[in-house]
Structures are given as structure tokens and as C-alpha cells.
Amino acid sequence: MTAGIEKALTGIEGFDDITMGGLPRGRPTLVCGSAGCGKTLFASTFLVNGARAGEPGVFVTFEERPSDIVDNVASLGFELDSLVEEELIAIEHIAIDPSELAEVGDYDLEGLFMRLELAVEEVGAKRIVLDTIESLFSAFQNPAILRAEIRRLFDWLKDKGLTAVITGERGDGALTRQGLEEYVSDCVILLDHRVHNQISTRRMRIVKYRGTPHGTNEYPFLIGEDGFSVLPVSSLGLEHQVYDERLSSGIADLDAMLTGGGFHRASSILFSGVAGAGKSSVAMCFVDAACARGERAMVFSFEESADQIVRNMRSIGLDVAKWIDEGRLRCISARPTFYSLEMHLAIMVREISRFRPSLVVLDPISAFLDSGEQLEVQAMLLRMVDYLKSNGITGIFTNLAHDQTVGKTDAGLSSLMDAWLLLLNREVNGEFNRELYLLKARGMAHSNQVREFVMTENGIRLLEPYLGAHGALTGSARRLAEAQDRRQETSRRAEVMALQDKVTQRRHRAELEIATLQAEVAAEEAELRRLLKAEEDYRNQAAADLAELAAGRNASGG
């Protein structure tokens, strides 16, 4: 809270952030705008949230009856009647009919102040709402008296220390019809409900806030089942946490193309390509992988219903219905032209903050180009990218391209993305074949090869690149080239095997010849040994015969 200015929290989601603490305590705040822009609802939310937080209040209405006000806010979960019974809120209805009043002399609002003081004392009010100021001053025709009483009313509210919200109708050339309230108010809030190209947008701007800094942009706001809420996503920047953790894409072949496997958590990943290239299928693989890890995922589809997504994903083996049943996946479908760009952004941010997923899919972002100018679309998507990053959420964006260009996207977001994958559907040889290009992946080394993208009933596969004479081949051209390679390989193998058989036969013949020669040598060696033995025996016998002859001669001589 800024020093010097005490503030009162409104309890309005997002509003207390852009005002850095709420409305100025004990001072009047003017909420102005055209009919139907949400002034009364803003004031009611401020009063009800204050009563619940221990600050009773008074609702002064000059137009609607108390029962109508109770019924109007009951659909938003505001049990105003219960708060009235508990004396936390008092509703004061002051009917002013200009036809029954006459401005005479020094006519003033003294009677009004007395009624207001009684109502304030009745519940011990700290807050007060006056709805609307035009009805209060409708009977005054004298500008001097009108201005004096307006100043007197605002001074009375300050003297009582009431944190006041005063609603006023938009005037011609001024914020209000009288043109004075905006000057005497300490805080002025302008609500706007505009229609462009048959699409309505609600926006808020803080015109002034004395004594304290505040957000000065236009902010989208919602009036929904939870009341009045503002989403100050315009103030997001580049101060977000980065992660080294890798997340699987759910496609093993795609993970393998990235060194380290998978994409960084909280990355912004863009899939662009022509119709039928498989962008939504790849995105749902990320979703399936996230849910399988026990995380939550959210899909914003701008072309298909949730049931259609469930049915279509079964064709590639993904059963996302179980994740929806288990509460891990939520699919929200809406036509881009159903809301304005800012309203789409506000709704998406609101739903994400409630569901708290770790992965969000926007499919496709190109659908927003029919809802606004390119710069407006880019600004809205930039806010979404920053919001997801600042909350540590991985963002998956698909973009429909109307041609095969790889240099840009219609929404102009490719430079904002951490990773960009291009999916093409090329016609070759009378058939369409899908190709995947990993154009960039910040902070990680990755393959630069073109992969054939194949969707089967068992999932998605990225085939290894086949480079032919004229580049990468896919589909039947790839299969034909692979068949030719197989035939050539078969022929080479047959030739090699024939040569191997010939060599084997020659080896066998050589071995036989060697065996024959070895047998002949062995036979000759055996004959040689026999002859040598016979020669030895002959010599031994001759020696024996000589010895015997010599012995006989000696005997005769004796």
C-alpha cells in the first residue's frame, strides 16, 4: 500500500492489483459509463465484499427497488438479503420524481443527508454506494445550485469518513452528464462497453487516482457467474522464471531430435502448417504425456468440441477421455467470434488461474485473425505468452498456414516462440505426404533433418530422413526408392555369396590336391624307410656272415 493514501480492498479480482490496494478509504470514487456497462454490479461487489470483510455498508438506490437489486445480484452468488438480515448492509431506496418536485429558492439536500446518516448509523457503515447520481440531481435546473449541492454531497461523504462509490451515466463530451463529479472525486473509474464488428467488449480504465500510482491502461473485465472481475494481464513482462527441466512431447522420435530429450518446461512451442498436417494431433500428444506424468492440462479449442477432440484422438491411439474423467484434462471450446479478443484473453486467464494446469494448448491461434486486426491479435497472444511463462506453464500454440511458406506466421508470433515446428503436407507422385521441420529450439541443440510425419493407430512416428537424388523422399517415392535399394542390396548379396561359394570350392579342391600330394609323399617316405631298413638288414646279415666265415677259418687252422 502506498504511504499517505489508505486504501480499502474491493475484493474484485484483479482490480485491487491495478489500483495497488483498492479504492481510497474515506473518500468518494466515481464509477461512470454508459448504460449496461456494469456500474451497479461493480458497486454491489464492492459493498458485498466489504460487508463480508467486516465493513458494513449502505446501498442507496434512486432508481431500482431494493427487491430488484437483491434479485439482480442473486444469480452472481451475492446473498444480499442475508447480509441485510444480519444488518451488515442497509438498502435505502429514495424515489425522486422530477414531475413532483419544484426547485424553489435555496433548495438543498439536507433531507437526503439526514436519511443517509440514519442508514449509516443503523448498520455502522464504513462504505456507501449511491446509484445513480443523475437520478438524484434530475430535479435541479439551476446549474449553480446543482454544482453547489454536488460539492456539498462529496464533502459530506468525506466528513463522515465513508468509502463511497458513486455511479454516473456517461455524458456528451464529459465523463458524466453534470461534468463536475469527475473533478471533485478522488478516484474516477470509466467502464466501457463497446461493439466492433458485431463483437462486444467490456473494458475498464482508471481515469484518475489522487495521491497514488495506478495502472493507466485499458483492462478487460468480465461479468460472469462469480461477479465482477478484472484481469490486468497487460502489465506482464519478461521477468519470469526459466527451467532446465525437460518435458517429453509424447512422441519418442520428436524427443530424440532434441539433445537431452524433450522441451524445456514453461516453453512456448508453436506448431504451424497447412490444414490436415497434424498440428492438433501433435499438440494432444503433449497433453497426453503431461497427464500421464500426473500433471494437469487445459485445451482451448476454437474449431472443435471436446467430444470431437476425444473421438479424433482415438484414431492415433490416444485415450484422452480418461484424463477428462480423472480431472487432469479440461477442454474449453468456443468460436473465436463469440467474444472479443480481450474477452477471450480474460476468460482464458480466468480459467487457467482456476484450474492451474502445467500445460495449455491454444488450437489454433490463427482463428483470431477474423476477430480483429493482426496487431490486436498479436498483442493479445503476446499477453497470453507472458502470462503462461510468468506462471511456469508450458504453452502449445497451433497456427494454420494457407501456403507452404516457412518464413512467417499470419499472426506474427514465430519470433516470440521458444520452439517452432513446421508441418507440411506435400503432393508428390499424386499423393500427399506429411513432413516435419524443427525450425528452432532455443537453448538446446537439435536435429535439422526433415522427418516424414506418419500417423498410425499406435501413435505418431517420425521416420528417419531418406535422401534421394533430388532431396528427401516421402510416401510412395520413398517406398519405391527403398524397394530399389533392397533389390540392389539383394543383387549384391547374391553376387557376394556366389563368389564366396566359388572360393570355397577352390579351397576344397586345393585341400584335396594337398591331401593327395601329402599321401603320395607319405607313401614314398614309407617305401624309403622300407628300403633303408632292408639295406640295414642286408649289411647286418653280411657282417654276420663274414664273422661266421672268419670263425670257421680259425677253427680249421687249429
XYZ file of C-alpha atoms in Angstrom:
558
model
C 0.000 0.000 0.000
C 1.362 3.427 -0.914
C 2.333 5.617 2.055
C -0.028 8.537 2.680
C -3.069 7.007 0.997
C -5.079 4.497 2.974
C -6.969 2.147 0.718
C -9.939 -0.157 1.076
C -9.825 -3.500 -0.701
C -12.745 -4.033 -3.042
C -12.358 -7.804 -3.228
C -12.766 -7.525 -7.004
C -10.354 -9.940 -8.629
C -7.624 -8.054 -10.478
C -8.902 -4.572 -9.635
C -7.068 -4.372 -6.316
C -3.868 -5.262 -8.189
C -4.008 -2.453 -10.732
C -5.000 0.078 -8.039
C -2.320 -1.270 -5.679
C -4.719 -1.797 -2.813
C -8.259 -0.832 -3.810
C -10.245 2.396 -3.531
C -9.235 5.427 -1.428
C -10.559 4.850 2.081
C -12.856 7.554 3.398
C -13.066 9.282 0.021
C -15.545 9.242 -2.875
C -14.932 7.259 -6.043
C -16.845 7.930 -9.222
C -17.700 4.948 -11.462
C -19.050 6.198 -14.757
C -20.056 4.713 -18.070
C -22.894 4.154 -20.473
C -25.986 2.088 -19.723
C -25.327 -1.625 -19.290
C -21.576 -1.380 -18.768
C -21.646 -2.804 -15.214
C -21.580 0.216 -12.884
C -24.191 -1.102 -10.457
C -22.581 -4.526 -10.385
C -19.168 -3.012 -9.621
C -20.695 -1.034 -6.761
C -22.596 -4.082 -5.459
C -19.470 -6.239 -5.495
C -17.539 -3.546 -3.622
C -20.274 -3.309 -0.984
C -20.856 -7.061 -0.527
C -17.149 -7.919 -0.282
C -16.706 -5.125 2.259
C -19.582 -6.425 4.399
C -18.099 -9.924 4.340
C -14.743 -8.479 5.432
C -16.239 -6.667 8.422
C -17.022 -3.287 6.855
C -20.826 -2.805 6.786
C -22.307 -0.646 4.054
C -25.314 1.241 2.783
C -26.704 0.884 -0.719
C -28.639 3.996 -1.749
C -30.661 3.499 -4.886
C -32.556 6.251 -6.681
C -33.931 4.059 -9.477
C -34.392 0.375 -8.610
C -36.372 -1.023 -5.734
C -34.464 -2.956 -3.034
C -36.113 -6.247 -4.036
C -34.972 -5.769 -7.627
C -31.389 -5.169 -6.537
C -31.418 -8.302 -4.353
C -32.781 -10.382 -7.242
C -30.342 -8.920 -9.768
C -27.227 -9.914 -7.810
C -28.556 -13.250 -6.519
C -27.522 -15.006 -9.753
C -23.923 -13.975 -9.058
C -23.809 -15.670 -5.672
C -24.397 -12.461 -3.693
C -26.778 -13.277 -0.840
C -27.640 -9.651 -0.349
C -30.846 -10.410 1.535
C -28.893 -12.419 4.129
C -26.480 -9.548 4.644
C -29.421 -7.207 5.114
C -30.916 -9.530 7.739
C -27.570 -9.646 9.535
C -27.542 -5.808 9.488
C -24.287 -5.769 7.556
C -25.886 -3.939 4.641
C -28.767 -1.490 4.554
C -30.605 -0.686 1.323
C -32.103 2.790 1.185
C -34.494 3.479 -1.685
C -35.056 7.164 -2.367
C -37.558 7.732 -5.141
C -37.197 11.077 -6.896
C -39.771 12.047 -9.471
C -38.854 15.355 -11.179
C -42.503 15.923 -12.101
C -43.426 16.023 -8.422
C -40.638 18.390 -7.370
C -40.255 22.128 -7.795
C -36.977 23.949 -7.345
C -37.764 26.996 -5.189
C -35.280 29.355 -3.593
C -32.339 27.768 -1.795
C -33.471 24.172 -2.202
C -30.799 21.736 -0.933
C -30.160 18.097 0.011
C -30.416 18.472 3.751
C -33.236 15.932 3.920
C -31.136 13.417 1.963
C -28.226 13.821 4.339
C -30.462 13.078 7.304
C -31.735 9.850 5.715
C -28.222 8.797 4.797
C -26.942 9.484 8.287
C -29.689 7.371 9.844
C -28.934 4.478 7.493
C -25.204 4.745 8.190
C -25.741 4.725 11.944
C -28.181 1.814 11.695
C -25.514 -0.657 10.483
C -22.371 1.240 11.486
C -21.498 1.649 7.826
C -17.946 2.142 6.600
C -18.913 2.008 2.922
C -21.687 3.547 0.892
C -22.966 3.312 -2.673
C -25.027 5.991 -4.443
C -26.645 4.624 -7.607
C -27.008 6.771 -9.720
C -26.148 10.420 -9.174
C -28.098 11.611 -12.254
C -31.338 10.446 -10.687
C -30.533 12.373 -7.521
C -29.989 15.663 -9.348
C -32.563 15.184 -12.092
C -34.921 17.691 -10.444
C -32.383 20.518 -10.396
C -32.462 23.013 -13.237
C -30.318 25.732 -11.693
C -26.653 24.956 -12.586
C -25.310 26.975 -9.671
C -27.385 25.094 -7.097
C -26.604 21.787 -8.838
C -22.859 22.312 -8.637
C -23.001 23.532 -5.077
C -25.002 20.520 -3.917
C -22.715 18.079 -5.727
C -19.718 19.550 -3.922
C -21.640 19.537 -0.669
C -22.550 15.852 -1.090
C -18.941 14.832 -1.724
C -17.713 16.897 1.219
C -20.358 15.306 3.469
C -19.177 11.820 2.486
C -15.565 12.770 3.288
C -16.532 14.309 6.637
C -18.272 11.055 7.599
C -15.182 9.042 6.624
C -17.199 6.846 4.265
C -15.533 4.978 1.460
C -18.042 5.850 -1.242
C -18.754 4.555 -4.724
C -20.956 6.875 -6.781
C -22.196 5.739 -10.170
C -22.887 8.124 -13.002
C -24.043 8.000 -16.604
C -21.634 8.954 -19.377
C -22.237 12.482 -20.684
C -21.661 14.211 -24.034
C -18.051 15.384 -24.114
C -17.596 14.598 -20.417
C -17.388 11.567 -18.195
C -20.741 12.417 -16.568
C -23.779 14.445 -17.510
C -23.111 17.202 -14.982
C -19.373 17.234 -15.746
C -18.413 18.167 -12.178
C -18.312 14.844 -10.331
C -15.153 13.774 -12.115
C -13.308 16.790 -10.737
C -14.405 16.522 -7.104
C -13.905 12.726 -6.937
C -10.599 11.410 -5.626
C -10.794 8.382 -7.923
C -12.568 8.136 -11.283
C -13.170 4.790 -12.995
C -14.501 4.606 -16.536
C -16.327 1.472 -17.669
C -16.837 0.956 -21.375
C -18.986 -1.487 -23.314
C -18.129 -1.173 -26.992
C -19.160 -3.142 -30.075
C -16.835 -3.603 -33.049
C -17.568 -5.880 -35.987
C -20.622 -7.142 -34.099
C -18.402 -8.272 -31.197
C -18.860 -6.654 -27.784
C -16.009 -5.846 -25.417
C -16.039 -4.613 -21.820
C -13.045 -2.552 -20.718
C -12.061 -0.519 -17.686
C -9.754 2.469 -17.324
C -8.752 4.348 -14.189
C -9.013 7.949 -15.379
C -7.504 9.401 -12.229
C -6.485 8.385 -8.720
C -5.226 11.178 -6.497
C -2.095 10.662 -4.440
C -1.062 7.199 -5.615
C 0.320 5.426 -8.694
C -2.042 3.106 -10.538
C -2.441 1.196 -13.761
C -3.389 3.502 -16.618
C -4.073 1.019 -19.411
C -7.429 -0.268 -20.564
C -8.152 -3.580 -18.895
C -10.692 -6.199 -19.985
C -13.206 -7.155 -17.335
C -15.803 -9.875 -17.025
C -19.294 -10.013 -15.641
C -19.851 -13.679 -15.019
C -21.157 -16.197 -12.547
C -18.601 -15.013 -9.979
C -19.455 -11.354 -10.341
C -17.193 -8.553 -11.480
C -13.549 -9.399 -12.216
C -10.678 -7.563 -13.876
C -7.646 -9.179 -15.467
C -4.582 -6.905 -15.506
C -2.592 -9.057 -17.911
C -1.359 -6.022 -19.855
C 1.316 -5.377 -17.241
C 3.102 -8.688 -17.698
C 6.708 -8.575 -18.868
C 9.862 -10.630 -19.315
C 10.751 -11.213 -15.676
C 9.738 -14.851 -15.495
C 11.483 -17.924 -14.162
C 13.239 -20.273 -16.578
C 13.541 -24.038 -16.156
C 16.171 -26.596 -17.151
C 13.724 -29.468 -16.700
C 12.879 -31.305 -19.912
C 9.373 -32.493 -20.716
C 8.540 -35.279 -23.130
C 6.407 -34.407 -26.121
C 4.758 -37.817 -26.018
C 6.436 -38.613 -29.371
C 9.665 -40.546 -28.827
C 11.030 -39.718 -32.280
C 10.487 -35.992 -31.694
C 12.188 -36.125 -28.305
C 15.154 -37.862 -29.954
C 15.592 -34.890 -32.304
C 16.459 -32.720 -29.278
C 19.755 -33.189 -27.469
C 18.775 -34.107 -23.925
C 15.303 -35.239 -24.996
C 12.156 -33.124 -24.806
C 11.414 -29.411 -24.476
C 12.081 -27.109 -21.535
C 9.273 -26.630 -19.038
C 7.377 -23.318 -19.437
C 8.465 -23.057 -23.070
C 6.233 -21.552 -25.731
C 6.018 -24.007 -28.617
C 4.446 -23.211 -31.974
C 3.157 -25.768 -34.479
C 2.328 -24.206 -37.816
C 1.299 -25.795 -41.064
C -1.417 -26.266 -43.635
C -4.753 -27.909 -42.941
C -4.514 -31.630 -42.273
C -0.791 -31.566 -41.485
C -1.337 -32.929 -37.956
C -0.900 -29.853 -35.747
C -3.727 -30.689 -33.345
C -2.628 -34.319 -33.109
C 0.908 -33.356 -32.117
C -0.439 -30.881 -29.560
C -2.632 -33.573 -27.992
C 0.416 -35.849 -27.708
C 1.915 -33.194 -25.437
C -1.331 -33.148 -23.467
C -1.408 -36.936 -23.116
C 2.212 -37.007 -21.935
C 1.555 -34.274 -19.349
C -1.489 -36.080 -17.948
C 0.428 -39.367 -17.867
C 3.041 -37.622 -15.677
C 0.266 -36.770 -13.207
C 0.044 -33.113 -14.256
C -2.955 -31.089 -15.398
C -3.516 -29.823 -18.914
C -6.022 -27.431 -20.464
C -7.046 -27.188 -24.123
C -8.705 -24.117 -25.631
C -10.152 -25.226 -28.950
C -11.587 -22.695 -31.373
C -12.665 -25.168 -34.066
C -13.606 -28.473 -32.384
C -15.773 -29.508 -29.473
C -14.394 -31.553 -26.594
C -16.264 -34.688 -27.743
C -14.880 -34.281 -31.252
C -11.345 -33.999 -29.893
C -11.825 -37.179 -27.851
C -13.125 -39.088 -30.875
C -10.433 -37.840 -33.255
C -7.568 -38.669 -30.907
C -8.691 -42.294 -30.647
C -7.657 -42.685 -34.298
C -3.999 -42.236 -33.310
C -4.187 -44.339 -30.156
C -4.739 -41.530 -27.609
C -7.445 -42.053 -24.993
C -7.841 -38.529 -23.629
C -11.332 -39.235 -22.289
C -9.816 -40.930 -19.234
C -7.841 -37.799 -18.391
C -11.033 -35.723 -18.575
C -12.821 -38.204 -16.300
C -9.921 -38.124 -13.818
C -9.937 -34.336 -13.735
C -6.469 -33.934 -15.241
C -7.657 -32.505 -18.564
C -10.157 -29.790 -19.298
C -11.241 -28.825 -22.810
C -12.956 -25.480 -23.434
C -14.386 -24.864 -26.896
C -15.615 -21.518 -28.216
C -15.833 -19.868 -31.609
C -13.311 -17.007 -31.979
C -16.095 -14.615 -32.966
C -18.192 -15.449 -29.901
C -16.181 -12.999 -27.768
C -13.882 -10.092 -28.408
C -10.133 -10.628 -28.330
C -9.856 -9.077 -24.885
C -12.764 -11.139 -23.627
C -11.184 -14.344 -24.928
C -7.971 -13.377 -23.165
C -9.796 -12.567 -19.943
C -11.736 -15.841 -19.978
C -8.640 -17.914 -20.716
C -6.647 -16.269 -17.937
C -9.530 -16.734 -15.521
C -9.972 -20.426 -16.375
C -6.232 -21.092 -16.199
C -5.952 -19.431 -12.794
C -8.782 -21.628 -11.529
C -7.703 -24.967 -12.998
C -3.930 -24.374 -12.522
C -2.636 -26.605 -15.350
C 1.040 -27.160 -16.146
C 0.358 -27.206 -19.899
C -2.043 -25.141 -22.012
C -2.954 -25.597 -25.692
C -4.449 -22.886 -27.925
C -5.712 -24.509 -31.114
C -5.483 -22.629 -33.464
C -4.370 -19.055 -32.786
C -4.870 -18.157 -36.461
C -8.637 -18.338 -35.881
C -8.445 -14.996 -34.052
C -7.473 -13.175 -37.242
C -11.173 -12.992 -38.125
C -11.919 -11.277 -34.808
C -9.540 -8.326 -35.074
C -6.600 -6.704 -36.771
C -3.273 -8.501 -36.893
C -1.643 -6.108 -34.422
C -4.516 -6.593 -31.967
C -4.282 -10.360 -32.295
C -0.521 -10.266 -31.804
C -0.885 -8.060 -28.711
C -3.468 -10.399 -27.196
C -1.381 -13.512 -27.850
C 1.744 -11.791 -26.533
C -0.075 -11.191 -23.269
C -1.045 -14.847 -23.152
C 2.536 -15.973 -23.794
C 3.797 -13.715 -20.998
C 1.060 -14.893 -18.645
C 1.882 -18.564 -19.211
C 5.626 -18.015 -18.786
C 5.194 -15.964 -15.624
C 3.211 -18.857 -14.114
C 5.612 -21.612 -15.213
C 3.107 -23.080 -17.687
C 4.162 -24.733 -20.942
C 2.256 -23.200 -23.853
C 1.389 -25.044 -27.068
C 0.134 -22.874 -29.936
C -1.047 -24.142 -33.311
C -1.277 -21.892 -36.348
C -2.997 -22.607 -39.651
C -0.904 -21.590 -42.654
C -2.570 -21.140 -46.018
C 0.540 -21.935 -48.043
C 3.774 -23.883 -47.657
C 5.926 -20.921 -46.644
C 8.283 -21.461 -43.739
C 9.292 -17.863 -43.100
C 6.416 -16.450 -41.062
C 3.018 -16.990 -39.475
C -0.120 -14.968 -40.155
C -0.319 -13.946 -36.505
C 3.342 -12.862 -36.496
C 4.261 -14.867 -33.393
C 7.092 -17.085 -34.600
C 9.778 -14.783 -33.180
C 8.142 -14.914 -29.732
C 8.247 -18.697 -29.516
C 10.957 -20.768 -27.858
C 10.427 -23.624 -30.299
C 8.857 -23.689 -33.754
C 7.880 -26.791 -35.681
C 6.576 -26.635 -39.229
C 4.311 -29.413 -40.506
C 3.738 -29.611 -44.246
C 1.532 -31.772 -46.428
C 3.263 -32.027 -49.801
C 1.936 -33.549 -53.019
C 4.426 -35.950 -54.626
C 3.629 -38.573 -57.286
C -0.102 -37.961 -56.954
C -0.286 -38.305 -53.170
C 0.029 -36.101 -50.086
C 2.720 -36.877 -47.566
C 3.432 -35.123 -44.275
C 6.799 -33.654 -43.345
C 8.066 -32.153 -40.098
C 10.711 -29.442 -39.803
C 12.162 -28.431 -36.417
C 12.904 -24.822 -37.342
C 14.149 -23.651 -33.961
C 14.511 -24.725 -30.348
C 16.044 -22.112 -28.096
C 18.637 -23.253 -25.598
C 19.146 -26.775 -26.944
C 20.907 -28.476 -29.810
C 18.509 -30.155 -32.208
C 18.369 -32.071 -35.460
C 17.991 -30.105 -38.680
C 16.795 -33.099 -40.685
C 13.424 -33.268 -42.424
C 11.344 -36.093 -40.989
C 8.442 -37.862 -42.611
C 5.463 -37.493 -40.294
C 3.318 -40.644 -40.063
C 0.125 -41.001 -38.003
C -0.917 -44.556 -37.184
C -3.419 -46.186 -34.855
C -0.498 -46.804 -32.490
C 0.648 -43.201 -32.358
C 2.815 -40.796 -34.306
C 6.162 -41.717 -35.819
C 8.851 -39.560 -37.391
C 10.724 -41.629 -39.935
C 14.453 -41.208 -40.450
C 15.191 -38.996 -43.451
C 15.690 -40.678 -46.823
C 17.787 -38.536 -49.129
C 17.348 -39.228 -52.814
C 18.976 -37.628 -55.817
C 16.547 -34.697 -55.617
C 16.245 -34.286 -51.843
C 14.286 -36.005 -49.102
C 11.735 -38.527 -50.363
C 8.449 -39.352 -48.679
C 5.440 -41.605 -49.196
C 5.392 -43.894 -52.234
C 8.511 -42.243 -53.660
C 10.338 -43.157 -50.501
C 8.967 -46.710 -50.546
C 9.902 -47.133 -54.238
C 13.423 -45.895 -53.620
C 13.719 -48.161 -50.577
C 12.469 -51.128 -52.675
C 15.066 -50.342 -55.349
C 17.740 -50.184 -52.678
C 16.569 -53.517 -51.315
C 16.726 -55.086 -54.786
C 20.194 -53.708 -55.364
C 21.244 -54.921 -51.970
C 19.789 -58.368 -52.723
C 21.699 -58.498 -56.021
C 24.939 -57.500 -54.339
C 24.426 -60.066 -51.657
C 23.787 -62.794 -54.281
C 26.977 -61.831 -56.145
C 28.989 -61.906 -52.966
C 27.535 -65.249 -51.980
C 28.347 -66.723 -55.434
C 31.919 -65.538 -55.142
C 32.102 -66.969 -51.650
C 30.878 -70.347 -52.960
C 33.471 -70.274 -55.753
C 36.272 -69.523 -53.343
C 35.045 -72.254 -51.032
C 35.011 -74.797 -53.847
C 38.524 -73.815 -54.951
C 39.660 -74.113 -51.371
C 38.165 -77.580 -51.193
C 39.885 -78.622 -54.436
C 43.178 -77.237 -53.223
C 42.771 -79.027 -49.945
C 42.081 -82.299 -51.857
C 45.150 -81.821 -54.034
C 47.232 -81.078 -50.999
C 45.880 -84.187 -49.297
C 46.725 -86.305 -52.390
C 50.264 -84.949 -52.598
C 50.672 -85.457 -48.883
C 49.507 -89.085 -49.292
C 51.974 -89.672 -52.165
C 54.798 -88.150 -50.164
C 53.820 -90.326 -47.198
C 53.835 -93.449 -49.426
C 57.254 -92.605 -50.845
C 58.548 -91.879 -47.384
C 57.277 -95.299 -46.267
C 58.980 -97.004 -49.281
C 62.165 -95.154 -48.465
C 62.024 -96.313 -44.881
C 61.464 -99.907 -46.081
C 64.452 -99.739 -48.412
C 66.618 -98.209 -45.719
C 65.553 -100.968 -43.360
C 66.269 -103.634 -45.961
C 69.660 -102.074 -46.630
C 70.395 -102.064 -42.931
C 69.289 -105.670 -42.559
C 71.458 -106.644 -45.545
C 74.532 -105.060 -44.056
C 73.904 -106.591 -40.713
C 73.496 -110.029 -42.331
C 76.649 -109.583 -44.409
C 78.598 -108.624 -41.299
C 77.274 -111.659 -39.508
C 78.186 -113.918 -42.414
C 81.771 -112.558 -42.528
C 82.132 -113.033 -38.830
C 80.940 -116.619 -39.098
C 83.315 -117.291 -42.030
C 86.239 -115.925 -40.107
C 85.429 -118.037 -37.144
C 85.373 -121.165 -39.321
C 88.804 -120.487 -40.756
C 90.344 -120.149 -37.366
C 88.954 -123.461 -36.295
C 90.459 -125.326 -39.331
C 93.913 -123.971 -38.745
C 93.980 -125.220 -35.172
